[in-house]
mmCIF file of C-alpha atoms in Angstrom:
data_model
loop_
_atom_site.group_PDB
_atom_site.id
_atom_site.type_symbol
_atom_site.label_atom_id
_atom_site.label_comp_id
_atom_site.label_asym_id
_atom_site.label_seq_id
_atom_site.Cartn_x
_atom_site.Cartn_y
_atom_site.Cartn_z
ATOM 1 C CA MET A 6 -0.103 -0.166 -0.051
ATOM 2 C CA VAL A 7 2.723 2.552 0.708
ATOM 3 C CA ASP A 8 5.661 3.130 -0.569
ATOM 4 C CA ASP A 9 9.565 4.535 0.940
ATOM 5 C CA ALA A 10 8.526 7.397 -1.227
ATOM 6 C CA ASP A 11 4.984 8.062 0.532
ATOM 7 C CA ARG A 12 6.777 6.845 3.858
ATOM 8 C CA THR A 13 9.891 9.672 3.382
ATOM 9 C CA PHE A 14 6.608 12.098 2.540
ATOM 10 C CA LEU A 15 4.284 11.620 5.541
ATOM 11 C CA ALA A 16 8.024 12.379 7.651
ATOM 12 C CA ARG A 17 7.991 15.307 6.273
ATOM 13 C CA ALA A 18 4.359 16.083 7.885
ATOM 14 C CA VAL A 19 5.273 14.019 11.345
ATOM 15 C CA GLU A 20 8.237 17.000 11.078
ATOM 16 C CA GLN A 21 5.367 19.508 11.298
ATOM 17 C CA ALA A 22 3.248 17.928 13.984
ATOM 18 C CA ARG A 23 6.325 18.285 15.956
ATOM 19 C CA ILE A 24 6.604 21.750 15.008
ATOM 20 C CA GLY A 25 2.932 22.876 16.122
ATOM 21 C CA TRP A 26 3.660 20.300 19.703
ATOM 22 C CA ASP A 27 6.307 22.294 20.773
ATOM 23 C CA GLU A 28 4.355 25.845 20.227
ATOM 24 C CA GLY A 29 1.765 24.653 22.016
ATOM 25 C CA GLY A 30 -0.834 23.337 19.571
ATOM 26 C CA VAL A 31 -2.014 20.243 17.992
ATOM 27 C CA PRO A 32 1.099 17.387 16.947
ATOM 28 C CA ILE A 33 -1.331 16.533 13.300
ATOM 29 C CA GLY A 34 0.812 17.570 10.476
ATOM 30 C CA ALA A 35 0.093 18.123 6.310
ATOM 31 C CA ALA A 36 2.500 17.102 3.589
ATOM 32 C CA LEU A 37 0.588 18.416 -0.476
ATOM 33 C CA VAL A 38 3.011 16.372 -2.771
ATOM 34 C CA HIS A 39 2.092 16.827 -6.685
ATOM 35 C CA ASP A 40 5.062 15.025 -8.683
ATOM 36 C CA GLY A 41 6.885 13.656 -6.222
ATOM 37 C CA GLU A 42 7.309 16.989 -5.514
ATOM 38 C CA VAL A 43 6.334 18.737 -2.318
ATOM 39 C CA LEU A 44 3.557 21.825 -2.607
ATOM 40 C CA ALA A 45 3.412 22.470 0.433
ATOM 41 C CA VAL A 46 3.540 21.493 4.121
ATOM 42 C CA GLY A 47 1.037 22.476 7.315
ATOM 43 C CA ARG A 48 0.207 21.885 11.184
ATOM 44 C CA ASN A 49 -2.574 22.206 13.232
ATOM 45 C CA ARG A 50 -2.104 25.662 14.503
ATOM 46 C CA ARG A 51 -5.805 26.167 15.585
ATOM 47 C CA ILE A 52 -4.280 27.386 19.460
ATOM 48 C CA GLN A 53 -1.375 29.452 17.631
ATOM 49 C CA MET A 54 -3.437 31.559 15.321
ATOM 50 C CA GLY A 55 -6.492 32.053 17.648
ATOM 51 C CA SER A 56 -8.262 30.271 14.736
ATOM 52 C CA ALA A 57 -11.270 27.306 14.588
ATOM 53 C CA ILE A 58 -10.269 25.005 10.657
ATOM 54 C CA ARG A 59 -6.842 25.480 10.741
ATOM 55 C CA HIS A 60 -6.159 21.995 11.144
ATOM 56 C CA GLY A 61 -2.844 20.436 9.749
ATOM 57 C CA GLU A 62 -4.393 19.329 6.517
ATOM 58 C CA THR A 63 -5.774 22.722 6.072
ATOM 59 C CA ASP A 64 -3.221 24.601 6.929
ATOM 60 C CA CYS A 65 -1.282 23.058 4.615
ATOM 61 C CA ILE A 66 -3.411 23.095 1.478
ATOM 62 C CA GLU A 67 -3.513 27.130 1.831
ATOM 63 C CA ASN A 68 -0.009 27.479 2.727
ATOM 64 C CA ALA A 69 -0.257 25.468 -1.165
ATOM 65 C CA GLY A 70 -1.962 28.902 -2.134
ATOM 66 C CA ARG A 71 -4.118 29.202 -5.415
ATOM 67 C CA LEU A 72 -3.073 25.774 -7.826
ATOM 68 C CA PRO A 73 -4.993 24.674 -10.629
ATOM 69 C CA ALA A 74 -7.471 22.274 -10.262
ATOM 70 C CA ARG A 75 -5.368 19.595 -12.612
ATOM 71 C CA VAL A 76 -2.674 20.128 -9.542
ATOM 72 C CA TYR A 77 -4.595 19.387 -6.910
ATOM 73 C CA ARG A 78 -6.722 16.056 -8.620
ATOM 74 C CA ALA A 79 -3.191 14.683 -9.393
ATOM 75 C CA SER A 80 -1.850 14.489 -5.693
ATOM 76 C CA VAL A 81 -1.504 13.154 -2.559
ATOM 77 C CA LEU A 82 -1.942 14.650 0.535
ATOM 78 C CA TYR A 83 0.713 13.322 3.771
ATOM 79 C CA THR A 84 -1.277 13.451 7.045
ATOM 80 C CA THR A 85 -0.585 12.206 10.726
ATOM 81 C CA LEU A 86 -3.775 11.935 11.901
ATOM 82 C CA SER A 87 -6.575 10.115 10.172
ATOM 83 C CA PRO A 88 -9.181 13.847 8.238
ATOM 84 C CA CYS A 89 -12.130 14.999 10.735
ATOM 85 C CA PHE A 90 -14.817 15.459 8.404
ATOM 86 C CA MET A 91 -13.927 19.381 7.744
ATOM 87 C CA CYS A 92 -9.756 18.545 6.361
ATOM 88 C CA ALA A 93 -11.951 15.732 4.551
ATOM 89 C CA GLY A 94 -14.616 17.901 2.410
ATOM 90 C CA THR A 95 -11.295 20.162 1.763
ATOM 91 C CA ALA A 96 -9.499 16.704 0.772
ATOM 92 C CA VAL A 97 -12.252 16.466 -2.025
ATOM 93 C CA LEU A 98 -13.483 19.959 -2.942
ATOM 94 C CA TYR A 99 -10.816 19.529 -3.918
ATOM 95 C CA ASP A 100 -10.348 16.203 -5.987
ATOM 96 C CA ILE A 101 -7.578 15.219 -4.310
ATOM 97 C CA PRO A 102 -7.827 11.410 -5.130
ATOM 98 C CA ARG A 103 -5.594 10.046 -2.314
ATOM 99 C CA ILE A 104 -4.298 10.414 0.930
ATOM 100 C CA VAL A 105 -1.805 8.468 2.756
ATOM 101 C CA VAL A 106 -2.814 8.142 7.252
ATOM 102 C CA GLY A 107 -0.280 8.478 9.179
ATOM 103 C CA GLU A 108 -2.633 7.344 12.065
ATOM 104 C CA ASN A 109 -5.727 6.108 12.348
ATOM 105 C CA ARG A 110 -6.366 4.369 16.064
ATOM 106 C CA THR A 111 -6.389 8.137 18.061
ATOM 107 C CA PHE A 112 -9.285 9.502 15.915
ATOM 108 C CA GLN A 113 -11.256 8.025 12.768
ATOM 109 C CA ALA A 114 -14.489 9.960 11.545
ATOM 110 C CA SER A 115 -13.668 10.187 7.139
ATOM 111 C CA GLU A 116 -11.902 7.637 6.636
ATOM 112 C CA GLU A 117 -15.673 5.109 4.377
ATOM 113 C CA TRP A 118 -17.039 8.816 3.526
ATOM 114 C CA LEU A 119 -13.289 8.863 1.577
ATOM 115 C CA ARG A 120 -13.646 6.232 -0.201
ATOM 116 C CA SER A 121 -17.152 6.563 -0.857
ATOM 117 C CA ARG A 122 -16.023 9.456 -2.722
ATOM 118 C CA GLY A 123 -13.359 7.488 -4.501
ATOM 119 C CA VAL A 124 -10.202 8.907 -2.856
ATOM 120 C CA ARG A 125 -8.203 6.049 -1.281
ATOM 121 C CA VAL A 126 -7.036 6.202 1.734
ATOM 122 C CA ASP A 127 -3.938 4.493 2.896
ATOM 123 C CA VAL A 128 -2.918 3.774 5.935
ATOM 124 C CA VAL A 129 0.568 3.543 7.504
ATOM 125 C CA ASP A 130 -0.554 2.543 11.101
ATOM 126 C CA ASP A 131 2.646 4.505 12.021
ATOM 127 C CA ASP A 132 4.187 4.524 15.792
ATOM 128 C CA GLU A 133 5.322 8.122 16.116
ATOM 129 C CA CYS A 134 2.875 9.524 14.631
ATOM 130 C CA ARG A 135 0.332 7.477 17.229
ATOM 131 C CA ALA A 136 3.217 8.444 19.915
ATOM 132 C CA LEU A 137 2.053 11.878 19.491
ATOM 133 C CA MET A 138 -1.438 12.018 19.889
ATOM 134 C CA GLU A 139 -1.420 9.650 23.527
ATOM 135 C CA ARG A 140 0.682 12.163 24.561
ATOM 136 C CA MET A 141 -1.283 14.870 22.937
ATOM 137 C CA ILE A 142 -4.064 13.546 24.572
ATOM 138 C CA ALA A 143 -2.546 12.122 27.934
ATOM 139 C CA GLU A 144 -0.363 16.173 28.232
ATOM 140 C CA ARG A 145 -2.819 18.522 27.019
ATOM 141 C CA PRO A 146 -6.825 16.954 26.710
ATOM 142 C CA ALA A 147 -8.638 19.636 26.791
ATOM 143 C CA LEU A 148 -6.865 20.927 23.702
ATOM 144 C CA TRP A 149 -7.858 17.856 21.682
ATOM 145 C CA ALA A 150 -11.484 17.350 23.494
ATOM 146 C CA GLU A 151 -11.946 21.503 21.468
ATOM 147 C CA ASP A 152 -10.094 20.278 18.024
ATOM 148 C CA ILE A 153 -12.441 17.546 18.167
ATOM 149 C CA GLY A 154 -15.982 19.594 19.346
ATOM 150 C CA GLU A 155 -16.088 17.825 21.564
ATOM 151 C CA GLU A 156 -16.644 18.557 25.711
ATOM 152 C CA GLU A 157 -14.051 17.752 27.554
#
């Protein structure tokens, strides 16, 4: 399902997740890749920016800027955590055909919906991605609950 290139690009997303954690935010990162080139990276910056919608995937796509539809339709979105419906909807809106997920044990909401919309979803089940989220939930449970729209 995933190859060495996928692991390399997922590592870019993990790097962003670590930066987000160090900034006091939620450790979720993403990378948008087209034809083997990283177009943009992003991280969950809801806390840092006081934003309601700056999740890792939406931050990454925002950082990519305006791109032609054909670029999105031939790109892969790498994310350290299974996307929420907002991030999944953004990927579907831009017809991103494949999402590589670092882990989905901590959180999973949209994978079946994405697949029903024709998006290929590959889950790596990466130990580092899982460890970042386990630490988040243990050390900053209120921020995590807020991030996924729940009460602590």
